Every structure is written in C-alpha cells, then in structure tokens.
mmCIF file of C-alpha atoms and ligand atoms in Angstrom:
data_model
loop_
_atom_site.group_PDB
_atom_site.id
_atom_site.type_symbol
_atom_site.label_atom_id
_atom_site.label_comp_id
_atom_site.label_asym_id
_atom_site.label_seq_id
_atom_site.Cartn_x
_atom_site.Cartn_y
_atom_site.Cartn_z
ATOM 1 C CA UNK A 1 54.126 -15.806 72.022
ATOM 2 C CA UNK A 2 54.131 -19.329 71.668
ATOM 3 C CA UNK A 3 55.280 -21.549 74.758
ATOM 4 C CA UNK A 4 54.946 -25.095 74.752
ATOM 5 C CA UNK A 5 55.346 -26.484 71.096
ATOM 6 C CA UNK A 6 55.062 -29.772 69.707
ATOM 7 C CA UNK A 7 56.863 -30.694 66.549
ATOM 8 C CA UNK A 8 55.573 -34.296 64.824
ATOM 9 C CA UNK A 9 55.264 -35.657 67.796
ATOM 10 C CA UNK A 10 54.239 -39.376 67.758
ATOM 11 C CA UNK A 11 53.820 -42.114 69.836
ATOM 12 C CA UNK A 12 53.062 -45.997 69.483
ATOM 13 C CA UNK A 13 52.000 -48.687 72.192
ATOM 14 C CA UNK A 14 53.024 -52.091 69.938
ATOM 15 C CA UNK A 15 50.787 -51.704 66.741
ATOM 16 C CA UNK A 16 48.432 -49.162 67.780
ATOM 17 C CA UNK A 17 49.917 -45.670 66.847
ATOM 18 C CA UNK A 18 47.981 -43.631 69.883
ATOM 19 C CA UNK A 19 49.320 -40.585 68.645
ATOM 20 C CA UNK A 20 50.255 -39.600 65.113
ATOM 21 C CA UNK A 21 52.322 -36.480 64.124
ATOM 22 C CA UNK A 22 50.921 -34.109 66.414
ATOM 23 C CA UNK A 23 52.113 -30.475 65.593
ATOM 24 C CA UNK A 24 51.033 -27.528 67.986
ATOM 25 C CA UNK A 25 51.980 -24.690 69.983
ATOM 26 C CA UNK A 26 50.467 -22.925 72.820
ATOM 27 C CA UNK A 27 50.873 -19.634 73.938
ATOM 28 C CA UNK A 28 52.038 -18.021 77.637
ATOM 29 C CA UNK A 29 48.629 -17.831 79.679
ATOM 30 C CA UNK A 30 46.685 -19.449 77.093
ATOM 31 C CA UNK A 31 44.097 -21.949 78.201
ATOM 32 C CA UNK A 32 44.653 -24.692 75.235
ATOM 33 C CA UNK A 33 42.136 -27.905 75.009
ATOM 34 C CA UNK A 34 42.513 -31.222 73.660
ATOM 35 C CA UNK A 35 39.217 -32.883 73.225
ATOM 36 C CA UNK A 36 37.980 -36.045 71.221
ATOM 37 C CA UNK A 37 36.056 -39.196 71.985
ATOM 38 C CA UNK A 38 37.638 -41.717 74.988
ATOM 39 C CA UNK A 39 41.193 -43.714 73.329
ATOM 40 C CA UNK A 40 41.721 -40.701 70.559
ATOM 41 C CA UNK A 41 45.201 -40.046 72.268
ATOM 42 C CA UNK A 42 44.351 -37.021 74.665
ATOM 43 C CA UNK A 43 45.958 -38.593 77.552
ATOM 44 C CA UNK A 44 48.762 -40.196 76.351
ATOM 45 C CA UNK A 45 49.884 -36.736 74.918
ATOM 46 C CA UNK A 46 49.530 -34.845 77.785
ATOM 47 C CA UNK A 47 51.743 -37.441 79.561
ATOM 48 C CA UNK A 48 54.427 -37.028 76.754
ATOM 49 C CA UNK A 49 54.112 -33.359 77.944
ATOM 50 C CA UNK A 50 54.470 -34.411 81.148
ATOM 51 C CA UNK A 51 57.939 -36.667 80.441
ATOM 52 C CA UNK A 52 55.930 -39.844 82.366
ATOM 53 C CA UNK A 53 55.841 -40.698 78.782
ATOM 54 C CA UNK A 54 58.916 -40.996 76.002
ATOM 55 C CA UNK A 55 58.761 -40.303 72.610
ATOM 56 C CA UNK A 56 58.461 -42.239 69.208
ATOM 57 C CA UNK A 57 59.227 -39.236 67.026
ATOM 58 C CA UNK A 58 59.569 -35.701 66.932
ATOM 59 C CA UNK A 59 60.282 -32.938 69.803
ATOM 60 C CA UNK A 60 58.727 -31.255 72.301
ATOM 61 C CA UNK A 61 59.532 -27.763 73.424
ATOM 62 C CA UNK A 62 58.764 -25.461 76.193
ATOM 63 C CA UNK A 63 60.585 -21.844 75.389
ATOM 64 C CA UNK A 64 63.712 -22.789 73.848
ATOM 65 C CA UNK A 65 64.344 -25.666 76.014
ATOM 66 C CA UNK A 66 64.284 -28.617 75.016
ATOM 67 C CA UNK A 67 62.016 -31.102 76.701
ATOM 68 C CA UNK A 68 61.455 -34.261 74.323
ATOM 69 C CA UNK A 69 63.534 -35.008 71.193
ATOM 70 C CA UNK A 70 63.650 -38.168 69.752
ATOM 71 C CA UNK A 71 66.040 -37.239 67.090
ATOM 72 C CA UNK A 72 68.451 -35.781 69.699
ATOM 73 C CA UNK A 73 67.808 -38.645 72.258
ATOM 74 C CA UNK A 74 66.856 -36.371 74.743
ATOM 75 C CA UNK A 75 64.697 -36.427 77.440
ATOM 76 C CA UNK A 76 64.102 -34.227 80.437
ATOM 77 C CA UNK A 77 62.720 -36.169 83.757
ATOM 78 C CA UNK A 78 58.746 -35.017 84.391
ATOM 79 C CA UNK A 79 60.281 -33.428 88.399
ATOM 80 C CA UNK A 80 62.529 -31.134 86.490
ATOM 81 C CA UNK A 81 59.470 -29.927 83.878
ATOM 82 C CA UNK A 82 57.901 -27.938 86.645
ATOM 83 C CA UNK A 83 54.278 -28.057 85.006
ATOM 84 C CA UNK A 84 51.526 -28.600 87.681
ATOM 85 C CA UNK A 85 49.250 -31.159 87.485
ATOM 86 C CA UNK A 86 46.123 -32.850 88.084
ATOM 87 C CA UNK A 87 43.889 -35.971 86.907
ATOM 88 C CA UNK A 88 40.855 -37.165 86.915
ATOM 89 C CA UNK A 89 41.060 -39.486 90.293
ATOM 90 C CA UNK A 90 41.693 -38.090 93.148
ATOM 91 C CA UNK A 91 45.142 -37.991 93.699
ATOM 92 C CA UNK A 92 46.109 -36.576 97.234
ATOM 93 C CA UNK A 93 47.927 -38.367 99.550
ATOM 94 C CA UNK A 94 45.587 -39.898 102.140
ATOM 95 C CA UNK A 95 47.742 -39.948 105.373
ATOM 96 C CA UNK A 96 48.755 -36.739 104.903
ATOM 97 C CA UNK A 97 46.825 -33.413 105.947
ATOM 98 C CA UNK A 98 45.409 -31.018 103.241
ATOM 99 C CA UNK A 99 48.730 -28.367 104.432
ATOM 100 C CA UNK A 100 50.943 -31.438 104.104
ATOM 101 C CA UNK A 101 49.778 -32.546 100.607
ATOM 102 C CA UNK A 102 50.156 -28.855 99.179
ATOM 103 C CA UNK A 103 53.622 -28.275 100.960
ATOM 104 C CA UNK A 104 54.966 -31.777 100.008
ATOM 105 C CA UNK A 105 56.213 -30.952 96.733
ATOM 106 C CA UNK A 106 58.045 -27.365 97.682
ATOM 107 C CA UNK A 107 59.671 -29.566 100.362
ATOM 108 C CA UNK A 108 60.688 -31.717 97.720
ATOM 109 C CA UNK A 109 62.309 -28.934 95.762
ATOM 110 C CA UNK A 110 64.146 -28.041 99.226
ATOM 111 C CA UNK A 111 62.661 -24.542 99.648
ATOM 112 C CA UNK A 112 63.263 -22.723 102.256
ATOM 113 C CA UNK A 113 60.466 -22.732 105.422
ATOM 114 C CA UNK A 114 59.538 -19.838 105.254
ATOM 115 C CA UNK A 115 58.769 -19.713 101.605
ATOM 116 C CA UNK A 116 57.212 -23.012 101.814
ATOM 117 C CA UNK A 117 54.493 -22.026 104.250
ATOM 118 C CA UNK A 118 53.942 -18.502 102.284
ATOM 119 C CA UNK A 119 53.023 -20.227 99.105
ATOM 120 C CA UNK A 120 50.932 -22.815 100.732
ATOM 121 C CA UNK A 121 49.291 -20.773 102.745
ATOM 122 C CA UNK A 122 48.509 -19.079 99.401
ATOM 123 C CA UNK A 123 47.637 -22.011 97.090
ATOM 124 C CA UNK A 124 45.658 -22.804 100.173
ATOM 125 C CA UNK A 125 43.834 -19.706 100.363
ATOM 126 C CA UNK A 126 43.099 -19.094 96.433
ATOM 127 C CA UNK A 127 41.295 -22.619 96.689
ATOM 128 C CA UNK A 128 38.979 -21.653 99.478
ATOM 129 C CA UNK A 129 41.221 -24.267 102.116
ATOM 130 C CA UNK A 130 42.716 -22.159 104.407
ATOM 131 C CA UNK A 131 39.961 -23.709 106.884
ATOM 132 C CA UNK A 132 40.392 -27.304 105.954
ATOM 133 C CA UNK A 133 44.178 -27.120 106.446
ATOM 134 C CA UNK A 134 44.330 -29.558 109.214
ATOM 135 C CA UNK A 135 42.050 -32.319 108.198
ATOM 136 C CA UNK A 136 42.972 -35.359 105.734
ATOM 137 C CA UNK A 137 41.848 -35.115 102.288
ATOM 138 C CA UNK A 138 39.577 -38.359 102.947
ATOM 139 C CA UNK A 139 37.324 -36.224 105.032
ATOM 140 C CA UNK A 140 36.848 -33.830 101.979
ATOM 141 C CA UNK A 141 33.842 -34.332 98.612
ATOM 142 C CA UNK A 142 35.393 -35.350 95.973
ATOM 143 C CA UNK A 143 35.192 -31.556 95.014
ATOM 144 C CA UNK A 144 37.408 -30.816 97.836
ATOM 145 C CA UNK A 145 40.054 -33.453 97.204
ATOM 146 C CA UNK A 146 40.203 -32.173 93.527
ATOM 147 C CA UNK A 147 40.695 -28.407 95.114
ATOM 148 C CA UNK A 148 43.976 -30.100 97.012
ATOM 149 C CA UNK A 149 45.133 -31.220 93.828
ATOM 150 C CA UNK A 150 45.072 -27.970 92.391
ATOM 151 C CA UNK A 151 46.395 -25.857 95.061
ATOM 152 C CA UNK A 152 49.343 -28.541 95.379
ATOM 153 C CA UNK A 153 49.831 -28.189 91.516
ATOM 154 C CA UNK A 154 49.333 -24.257 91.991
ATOM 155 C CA UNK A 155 51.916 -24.206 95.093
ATOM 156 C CA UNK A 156 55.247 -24.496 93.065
ATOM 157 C CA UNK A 157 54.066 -21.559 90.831
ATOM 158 C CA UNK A 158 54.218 -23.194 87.735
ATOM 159 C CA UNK A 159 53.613 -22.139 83.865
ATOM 160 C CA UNK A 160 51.590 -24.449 82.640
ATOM 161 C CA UNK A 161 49.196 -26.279 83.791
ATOM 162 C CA UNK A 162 48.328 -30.180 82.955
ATOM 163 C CA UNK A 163 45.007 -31.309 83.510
ATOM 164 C CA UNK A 164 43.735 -34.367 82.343
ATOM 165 C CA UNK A 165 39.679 -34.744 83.011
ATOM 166 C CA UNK A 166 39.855 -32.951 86.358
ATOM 167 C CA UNK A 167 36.189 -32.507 87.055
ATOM 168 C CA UNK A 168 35.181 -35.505 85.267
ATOM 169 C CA UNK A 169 34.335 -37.693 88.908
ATOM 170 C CA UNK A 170 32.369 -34.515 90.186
ATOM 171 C CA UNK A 171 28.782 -34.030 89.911
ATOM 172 C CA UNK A 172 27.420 -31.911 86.823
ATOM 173 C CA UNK A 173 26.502 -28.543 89.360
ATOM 174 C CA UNK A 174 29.930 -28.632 91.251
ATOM 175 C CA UNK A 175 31.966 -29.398 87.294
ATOM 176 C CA UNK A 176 30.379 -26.326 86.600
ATOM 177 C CA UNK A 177 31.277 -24.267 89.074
ATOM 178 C CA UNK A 178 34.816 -25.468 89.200
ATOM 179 C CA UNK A 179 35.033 -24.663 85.780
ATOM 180 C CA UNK A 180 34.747 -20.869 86.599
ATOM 181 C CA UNK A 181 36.907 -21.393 90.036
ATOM 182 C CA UNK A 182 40.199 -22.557 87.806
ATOM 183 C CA UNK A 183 39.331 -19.632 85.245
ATOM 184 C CA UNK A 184 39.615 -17.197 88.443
ATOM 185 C CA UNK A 185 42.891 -19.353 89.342
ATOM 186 C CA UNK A 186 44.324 -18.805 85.708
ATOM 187 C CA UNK A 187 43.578 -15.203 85.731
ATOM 188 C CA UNK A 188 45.088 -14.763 88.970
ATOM 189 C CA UNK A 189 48.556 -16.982 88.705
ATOM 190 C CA UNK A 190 48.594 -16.447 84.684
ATOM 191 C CA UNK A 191 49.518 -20.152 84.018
ATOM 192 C CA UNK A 192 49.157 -21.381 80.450
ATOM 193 C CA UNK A 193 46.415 -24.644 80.813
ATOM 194 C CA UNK A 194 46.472 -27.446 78.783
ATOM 195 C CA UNK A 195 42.939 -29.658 79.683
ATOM 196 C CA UNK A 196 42.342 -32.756 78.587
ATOM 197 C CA UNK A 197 37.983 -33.641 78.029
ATOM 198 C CA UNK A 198 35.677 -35.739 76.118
ATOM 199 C CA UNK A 199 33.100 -32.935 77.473
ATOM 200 C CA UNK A 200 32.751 -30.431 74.811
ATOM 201 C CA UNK A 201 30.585 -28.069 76.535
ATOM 202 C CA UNK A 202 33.595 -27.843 79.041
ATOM 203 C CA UNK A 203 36.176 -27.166 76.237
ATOM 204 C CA UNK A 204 33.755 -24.800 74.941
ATOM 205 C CA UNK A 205 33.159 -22.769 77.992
ATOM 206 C CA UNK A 206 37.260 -22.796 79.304
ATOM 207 C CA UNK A 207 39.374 -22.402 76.317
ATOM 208 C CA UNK A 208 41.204 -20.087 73.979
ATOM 209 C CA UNK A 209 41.713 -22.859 71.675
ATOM 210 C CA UNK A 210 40.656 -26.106 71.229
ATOM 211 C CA UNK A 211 42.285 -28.953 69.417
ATOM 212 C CA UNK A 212 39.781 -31.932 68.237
ATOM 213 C CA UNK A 213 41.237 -35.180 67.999
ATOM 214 C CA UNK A 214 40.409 -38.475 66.330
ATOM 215 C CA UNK A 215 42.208 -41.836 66.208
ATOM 216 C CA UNK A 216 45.495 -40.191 67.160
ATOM 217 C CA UNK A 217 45.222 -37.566 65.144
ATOM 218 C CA UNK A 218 44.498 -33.777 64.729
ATOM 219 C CA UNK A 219 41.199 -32.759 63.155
ATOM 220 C CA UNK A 220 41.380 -29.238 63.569
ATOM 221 C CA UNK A 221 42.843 -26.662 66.050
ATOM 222 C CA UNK A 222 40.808 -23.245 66.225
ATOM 223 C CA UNK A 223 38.580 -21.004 68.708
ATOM 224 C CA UNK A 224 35.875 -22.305 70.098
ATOM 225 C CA UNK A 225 33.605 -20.198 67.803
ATOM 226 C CA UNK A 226 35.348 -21.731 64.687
ATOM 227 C CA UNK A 227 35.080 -25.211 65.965
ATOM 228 C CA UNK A 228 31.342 -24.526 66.412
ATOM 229 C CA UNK A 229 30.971 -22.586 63.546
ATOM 230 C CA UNK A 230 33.269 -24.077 60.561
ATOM 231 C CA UNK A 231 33.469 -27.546 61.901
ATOM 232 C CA UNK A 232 36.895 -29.203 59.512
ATOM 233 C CA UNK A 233 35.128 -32.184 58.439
ATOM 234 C CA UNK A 234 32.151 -34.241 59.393
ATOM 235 C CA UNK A 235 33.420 -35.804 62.457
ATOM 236 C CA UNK A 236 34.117 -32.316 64.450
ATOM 237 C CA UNK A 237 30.514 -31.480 63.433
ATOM 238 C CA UNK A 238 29.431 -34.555 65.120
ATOM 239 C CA UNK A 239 31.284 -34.421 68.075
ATOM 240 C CA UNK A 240 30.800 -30.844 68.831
ATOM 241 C CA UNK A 241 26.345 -29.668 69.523
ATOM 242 C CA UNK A 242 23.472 -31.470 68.042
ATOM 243 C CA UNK A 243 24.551 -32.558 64.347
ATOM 244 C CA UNK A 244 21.651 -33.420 61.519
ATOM 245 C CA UNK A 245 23.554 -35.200 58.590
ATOM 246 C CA UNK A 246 21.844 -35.664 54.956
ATOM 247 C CA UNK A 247 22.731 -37.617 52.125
ATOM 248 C CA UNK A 248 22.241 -35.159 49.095
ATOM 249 C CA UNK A 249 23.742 -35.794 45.158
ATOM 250 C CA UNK A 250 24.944 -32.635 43.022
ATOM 251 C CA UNK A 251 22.821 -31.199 40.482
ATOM 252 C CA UNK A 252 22.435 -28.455 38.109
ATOM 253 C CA UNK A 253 23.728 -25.437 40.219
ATOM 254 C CA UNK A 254 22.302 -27.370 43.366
ATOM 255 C CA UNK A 255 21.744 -30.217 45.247
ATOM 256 C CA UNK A 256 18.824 -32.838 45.207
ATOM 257 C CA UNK A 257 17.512 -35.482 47.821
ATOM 258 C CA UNK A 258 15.849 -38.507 46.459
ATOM 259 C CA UNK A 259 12.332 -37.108 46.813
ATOM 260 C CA UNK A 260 12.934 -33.040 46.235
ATOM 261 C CA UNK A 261 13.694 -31.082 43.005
ATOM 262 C CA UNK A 262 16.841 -29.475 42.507
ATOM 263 C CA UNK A 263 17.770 -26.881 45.705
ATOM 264 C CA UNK A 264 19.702 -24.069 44.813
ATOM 265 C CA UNK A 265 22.751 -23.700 47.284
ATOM 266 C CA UNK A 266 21.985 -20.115 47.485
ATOM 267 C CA UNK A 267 24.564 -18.161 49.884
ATOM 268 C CA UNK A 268 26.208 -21.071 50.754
ATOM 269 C CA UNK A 269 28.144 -22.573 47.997
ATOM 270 C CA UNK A 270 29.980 -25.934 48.135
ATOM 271 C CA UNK A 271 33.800 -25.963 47.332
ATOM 272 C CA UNK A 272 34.921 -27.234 43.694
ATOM 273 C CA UNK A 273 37.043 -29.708 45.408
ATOM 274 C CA UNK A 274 33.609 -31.703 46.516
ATOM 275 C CA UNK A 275 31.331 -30.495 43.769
ATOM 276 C CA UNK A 276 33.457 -32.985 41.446
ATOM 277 C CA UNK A 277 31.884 -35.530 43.879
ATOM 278 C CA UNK A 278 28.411 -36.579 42.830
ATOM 279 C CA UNK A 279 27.388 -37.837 46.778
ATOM 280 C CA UNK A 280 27.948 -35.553 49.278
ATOM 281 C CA UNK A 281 26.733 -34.985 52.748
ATOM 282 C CA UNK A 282 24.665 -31.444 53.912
ATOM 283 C CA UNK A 283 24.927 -31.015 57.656
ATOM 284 C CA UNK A 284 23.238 -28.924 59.974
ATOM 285 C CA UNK A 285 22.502 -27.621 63.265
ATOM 286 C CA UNK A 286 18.739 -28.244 64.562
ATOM 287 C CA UNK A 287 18.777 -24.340 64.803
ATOM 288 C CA UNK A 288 19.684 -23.771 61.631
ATOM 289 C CA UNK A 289 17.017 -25.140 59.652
ATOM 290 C CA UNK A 290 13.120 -23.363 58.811
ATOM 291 C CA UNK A 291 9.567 -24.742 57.576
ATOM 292 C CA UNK A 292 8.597 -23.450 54.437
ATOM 293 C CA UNK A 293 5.059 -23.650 53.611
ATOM 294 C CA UNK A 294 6.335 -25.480 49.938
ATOM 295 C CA UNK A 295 9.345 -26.084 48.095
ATOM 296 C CA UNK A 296 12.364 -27.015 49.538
ATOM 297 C CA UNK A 297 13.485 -30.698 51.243
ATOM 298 C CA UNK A 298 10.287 -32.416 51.599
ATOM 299 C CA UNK A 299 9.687 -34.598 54.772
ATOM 300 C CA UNK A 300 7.242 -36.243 56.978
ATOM 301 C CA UNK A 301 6.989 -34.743 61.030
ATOM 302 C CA UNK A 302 7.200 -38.226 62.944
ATOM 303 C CA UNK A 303 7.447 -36.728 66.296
ATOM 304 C CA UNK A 304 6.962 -32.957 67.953
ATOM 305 C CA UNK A 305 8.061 -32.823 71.216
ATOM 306 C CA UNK A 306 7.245 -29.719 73.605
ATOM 307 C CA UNK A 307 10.250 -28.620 75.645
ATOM 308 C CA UNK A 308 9.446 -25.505 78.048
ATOM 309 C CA UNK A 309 11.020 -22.987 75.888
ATOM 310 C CA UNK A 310 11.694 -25.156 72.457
ATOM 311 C CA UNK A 311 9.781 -27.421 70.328
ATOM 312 C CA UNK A 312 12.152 -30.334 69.302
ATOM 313 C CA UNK A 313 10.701 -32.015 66.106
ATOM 314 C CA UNK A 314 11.709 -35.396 64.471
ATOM 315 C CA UNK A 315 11.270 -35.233 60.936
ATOM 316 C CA UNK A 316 12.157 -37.926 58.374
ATOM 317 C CA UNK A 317 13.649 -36.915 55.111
ATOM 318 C CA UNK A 318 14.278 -40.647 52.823
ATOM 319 C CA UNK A 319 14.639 -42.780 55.474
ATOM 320 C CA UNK A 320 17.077 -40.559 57.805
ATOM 321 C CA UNK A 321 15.426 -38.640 60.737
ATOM 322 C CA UNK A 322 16.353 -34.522 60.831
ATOM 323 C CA UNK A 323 16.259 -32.976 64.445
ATOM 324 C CA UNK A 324 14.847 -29.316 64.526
ATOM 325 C CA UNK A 325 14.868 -26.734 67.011
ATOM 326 C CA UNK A 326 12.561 -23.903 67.633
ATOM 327 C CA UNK A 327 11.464 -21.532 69.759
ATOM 328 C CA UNK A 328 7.731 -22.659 71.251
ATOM 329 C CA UNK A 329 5.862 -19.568 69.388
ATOM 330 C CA UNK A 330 7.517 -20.107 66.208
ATOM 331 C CA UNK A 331 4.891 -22.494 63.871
ATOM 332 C CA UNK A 332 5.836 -26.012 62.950
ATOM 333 C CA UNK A 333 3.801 -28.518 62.040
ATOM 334 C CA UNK A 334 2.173 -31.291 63.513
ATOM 335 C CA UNK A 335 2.817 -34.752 64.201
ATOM 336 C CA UNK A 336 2.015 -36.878 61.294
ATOM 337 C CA UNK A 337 1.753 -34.268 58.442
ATOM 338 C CA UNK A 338 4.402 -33.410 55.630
ATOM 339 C CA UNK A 339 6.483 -30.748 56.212
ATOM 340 C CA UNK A 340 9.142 -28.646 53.872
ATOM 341 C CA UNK A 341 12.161 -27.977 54.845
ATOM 342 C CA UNK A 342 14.892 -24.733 54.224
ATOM 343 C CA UNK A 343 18.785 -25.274 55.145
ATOM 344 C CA UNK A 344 19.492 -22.084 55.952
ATOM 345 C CA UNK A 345 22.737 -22.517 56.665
ATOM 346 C CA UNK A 346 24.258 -25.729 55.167
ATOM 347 C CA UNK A 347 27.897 -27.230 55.588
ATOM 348 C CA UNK A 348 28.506 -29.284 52.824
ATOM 349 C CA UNK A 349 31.238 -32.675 53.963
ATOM 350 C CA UNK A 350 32.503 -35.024 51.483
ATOM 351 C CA UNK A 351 30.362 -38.522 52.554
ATOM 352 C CA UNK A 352 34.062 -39.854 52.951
ATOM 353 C CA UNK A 353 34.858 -38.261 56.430
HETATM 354 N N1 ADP Z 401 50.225 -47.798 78.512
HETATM 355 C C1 ADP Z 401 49.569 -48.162 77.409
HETATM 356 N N2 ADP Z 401 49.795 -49.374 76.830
HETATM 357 C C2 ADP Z 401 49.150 -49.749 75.706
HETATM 358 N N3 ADP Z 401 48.252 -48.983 75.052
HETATM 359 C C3 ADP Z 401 47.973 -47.773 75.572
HETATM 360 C C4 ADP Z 401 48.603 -47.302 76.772
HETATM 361 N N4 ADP Z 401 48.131 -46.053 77.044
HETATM 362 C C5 ADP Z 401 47.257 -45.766 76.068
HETATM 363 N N5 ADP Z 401 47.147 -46.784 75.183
HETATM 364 C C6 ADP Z 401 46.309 -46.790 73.969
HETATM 365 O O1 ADP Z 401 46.566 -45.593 73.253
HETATM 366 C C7 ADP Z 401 45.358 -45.045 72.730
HETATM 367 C C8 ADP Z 401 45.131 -43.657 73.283
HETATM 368 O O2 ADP Z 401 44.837 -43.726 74.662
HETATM 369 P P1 ADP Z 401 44.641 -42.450 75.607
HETATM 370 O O3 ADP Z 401 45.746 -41.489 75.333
HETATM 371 O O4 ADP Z 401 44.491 -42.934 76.992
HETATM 372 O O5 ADP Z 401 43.263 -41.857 75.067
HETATM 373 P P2 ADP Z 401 42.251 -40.790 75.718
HETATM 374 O O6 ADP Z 401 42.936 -40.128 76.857
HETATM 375 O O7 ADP Z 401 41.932 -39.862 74.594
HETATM 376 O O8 ADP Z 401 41.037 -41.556 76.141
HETATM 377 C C9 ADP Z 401 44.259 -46.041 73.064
HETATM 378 O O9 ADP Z 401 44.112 -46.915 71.972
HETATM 379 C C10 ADP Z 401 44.821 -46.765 74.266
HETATM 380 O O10 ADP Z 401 44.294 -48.062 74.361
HETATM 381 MG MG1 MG Z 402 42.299 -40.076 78.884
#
C-alpha cells in the first residue's frame, strides 16, 4: 500500500526549475531510491519531503494527510512530519554525549523519562552504541558519528526514513558494510527508506525501487533488475554499469555500421516508433557482446588488458572504442588484429536521448 505520494510536485530556485513534475509513491516498509548525477534534484526533493523546503506546485502526501499542497496553501512544519533523518555530514551535536544526542529529540517531543531512556537505550543498542554512550560524538570515526545519526533518527520510531548520501564521507569498506547494517535496521523497525545517491552500486544493492533522475526530472522508476536490465532511454544506460554506445543506420530488416554489411536484429527487434528513424544508437553491456570468427560488426582490438579473472578488451568500431568483457579462458583476440563482433543482446535508443 502506497505511503508517501507525490503528485506533480515541482520546485524552482529563480530560473533554474530543480525539480520538474515529480509524480511517485512509495510503499509502507519499502526501501525507495532516488539516484542521478550531482544537481539532478535528489536533494532538494527529499527536503520538500522533509517540509525544510516549500512547494512550487503540486502536493505531497503521507497516508491521507496532507503534508505539501500548493494548490491548498498548505504546509505542515518538518518537527510535526515525524520522518527520521540523516545527511551526508555529520550532523550530531558536538557538546553533547552520544545518549544525549539520541535522547534530544524525544525530549523535545516531551516524552515521558522513562520512555525516553527505553527507546534510547534501544536505538542505542540496535546501532552497536550501548558502549559509547558516554563519550562525545567527536571522539567517534566518521562511521560512528553517522551510527548517532541514525539511532537519533531511529529513536522517535518513525515511518520513513530520509537519507540523503549517508555513507557518502565514509570509506568504500565501512559504506559497504553500513549498507547491510541499515538493511538489518529496516528489517527490524520496518521503516519505509527513501535514500538519496549518485552511487549506483549502492541503490542497486539497498532498494526495492529506484527512481533515476536527470535535470529535474524522472527518467524511469522500476526494480533494480529493470533499471539494469531495460534501461528507459540512453542516459539510464549510461549512468547505471559499464555502457558501450554505437552509432548504427537502419537497413533492410537490420542495421548497418559504416564498415559492416547489413546485421540482422535477430531476437531483438527495434520498436516501429525508432525504426522510422534512419540513425539510431545500439547499446550494450561489455558482457553482452561475443567474437565471431567472421561476419558481424567488424573492428580493430587496440588494447587487451588482463584482469585476474576477466580480459577487458578495447576495440574500435569507426572511430568509437567498444569495451568487452570476458572471462580469462574464453578466446579473444589479440592486440592489434581485426576482430568481429556479435551484439548479443542489443538495446536499440533513439540518438536523440
Ligand atoms: N537553495 C538553493 N538555491 C538555489 N539553487 C539551488 C538551491 N538548492 C539547490 N539548488 C539548485 O537546484 C538544483 C538541484 O540541486 P540538488 O537538489 O541539490 O541536487 P542533487 O542533490 O541531486 O545534487 C541544482 O541546479 C542546484 O544548483
Ligand atoms: Mg544532494
């Protein structure tokens, strides 16, 4: 059942329109990620979500209440949203202890003491601090200031979750292990999570969904699989694994490059939409592409590169260089000699996007 939901939701900083009719929803529990190159609007809507940011158009939702709506003029303060939250510095208060940050905001809210040192104590405890509870968060890694943030964000028990590049200042081995630690946090709490990264590998390996942004606008919302595998357009393949991109031109029942007869597109045929467009674009994954010994896309092996379990090869097809993957016994050929190529599995893009 859908939670949080965003209806045309737009914002604008003077001229530049940082977000531009956003439309999604997001379930209870679900772990939901926005991801897209650094300025593409990621930030500024999770701050909409938030309420530290106001509207330009549109509503935002969580349930049936209404958080956002600039039709209605109506906005709810970000204290009274109850979302947890954490970003990418290190935002614990300093001259406070690691208990006192965590309790702060239940004292806020005027709990009672008893209940304030049961779920702090508990926050505490679920992100391995129960032992640090005395010192100040300056005496922590910058892993273990981030772990204050999220127990103080876990403390008041909230539904969702907002975090905006949280592991982004860690090093690579402790991002990936505190990519697991708030998986283990959502599965125990069962807080929706809506994460903000440029990483894709870490929207990949967290979410449900993911939602790829460009410019301030959606590209396409779907499992990670379905990003991977059915990229929308020739951007998300870009920004998502290793992307090869050719310039090809329709022919008879196929596609030709400037040097190779016609191809035959085989099991993978190209939607009537683009085939009424005489340039279009193949893409492919460095996996996803073989060495005939003739035929097929012909092209000349400028570098072979040995790596442990792979051979990465270089190979230029009319001027634009292919990347191909395979596994070390497979055979390939050498640096220097012609090769010939077979898209196995092509995904045709109009040259326009
Ligand atoms: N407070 C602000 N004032 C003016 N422009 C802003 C402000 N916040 C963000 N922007 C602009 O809005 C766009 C989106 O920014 P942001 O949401 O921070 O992107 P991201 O988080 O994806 O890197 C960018 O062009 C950015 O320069
Ligand atoms: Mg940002």
């Amino acid at each position: 059942m859908s939670y949080i939901k965003l209806l045309e939701v737009t914002k604008k900083f003077g001229e530049v329109i940082a977000v531009n009719n956003l439309n999604f929803e997001i379930g209870e529990g679900e772990c939901f990620s926005m991801l897209g190159p650094s300025g593409c609007g990621k930030t500024t809507t999770l701050r909409m979500i938030a309420g530290f940011e106001d509207i330009d158009g549109g509503e935002i939702y969580a349930g049936d209440k209404i958080l956002s709506s600039k039709k209605k003029g109506y906005y709810l303060p970000p204290e009274k949203r109850d979302f947890g939250m954490v970003f990418q510095a290190f935002a614990v208060w300093p001259h406070l202890s690691v208990y006192e940050n965590v309790a702060f905001p239940l004292k806020l809210k005027k709990l009672k003491k008893d209940e304030i040192v049961k779920r702090t104590n508990e926050a505490l405890k679920h992100t391995n601090l129960l032992d640090a509870a005395k010192k100040s968060p300056a005496d922590l890694s910058g892993g273990g200031k981030q772990r204050v943030a999220l127990a103080r964000a876990l403390a008041i028990n909230p539904k969702v979750m907002l975090l905006d590049e949280p592991l982004s200042s860690l090093d690579p081995h402790l991002r990936e292990e505190m990519r697991f630690e708030i998986k283990d946090l959502q599965k125990h709490y069962g807080f929706a999570i809506i994460y903000v990264t440029h990483d894709q590998s870490e929207a990949m390996a967290l979410s449900d969904r993911i939602l790829v942004m460009k410019l301030g606008v959606v590209q396409q919302i779907d499992s990670p699989l379905k990003v991977y595998n059915e990229p929308a357009n020739k951007f998300v393949f870009s920004f998502i694994g290793l992307s090869n991109f050719l310039n090809v031109s329709i022919a008879d029942n196929g596609i030709k490059t400037k040097d190779s007869g016609i191809i035959s597109y085989g099991k993978y045929p190209i939607d009537n939409a683009l085939k009424n467009q005489k340039d279009i674009v193949l893409a492919s994954r460095p996996s996803e592409i073989g060495f005939l010994s003739e035929g097929g896309i012909p092209g000349i092996t400028k570098r072979k590169s040995f790596l442990g379990e792979i051979i990465d090869y270089a190979i230029d097809v009319d001027g634009t260089e292919i990347r191909i993957q395979k596994g070390r016994k497979e055979p390939g050929p050498n640096a220097g000699e012609t090769c010939h190529l077979d898209f196995f599995h092509p995904h045709w893009y109009s040259r326009d996007n």
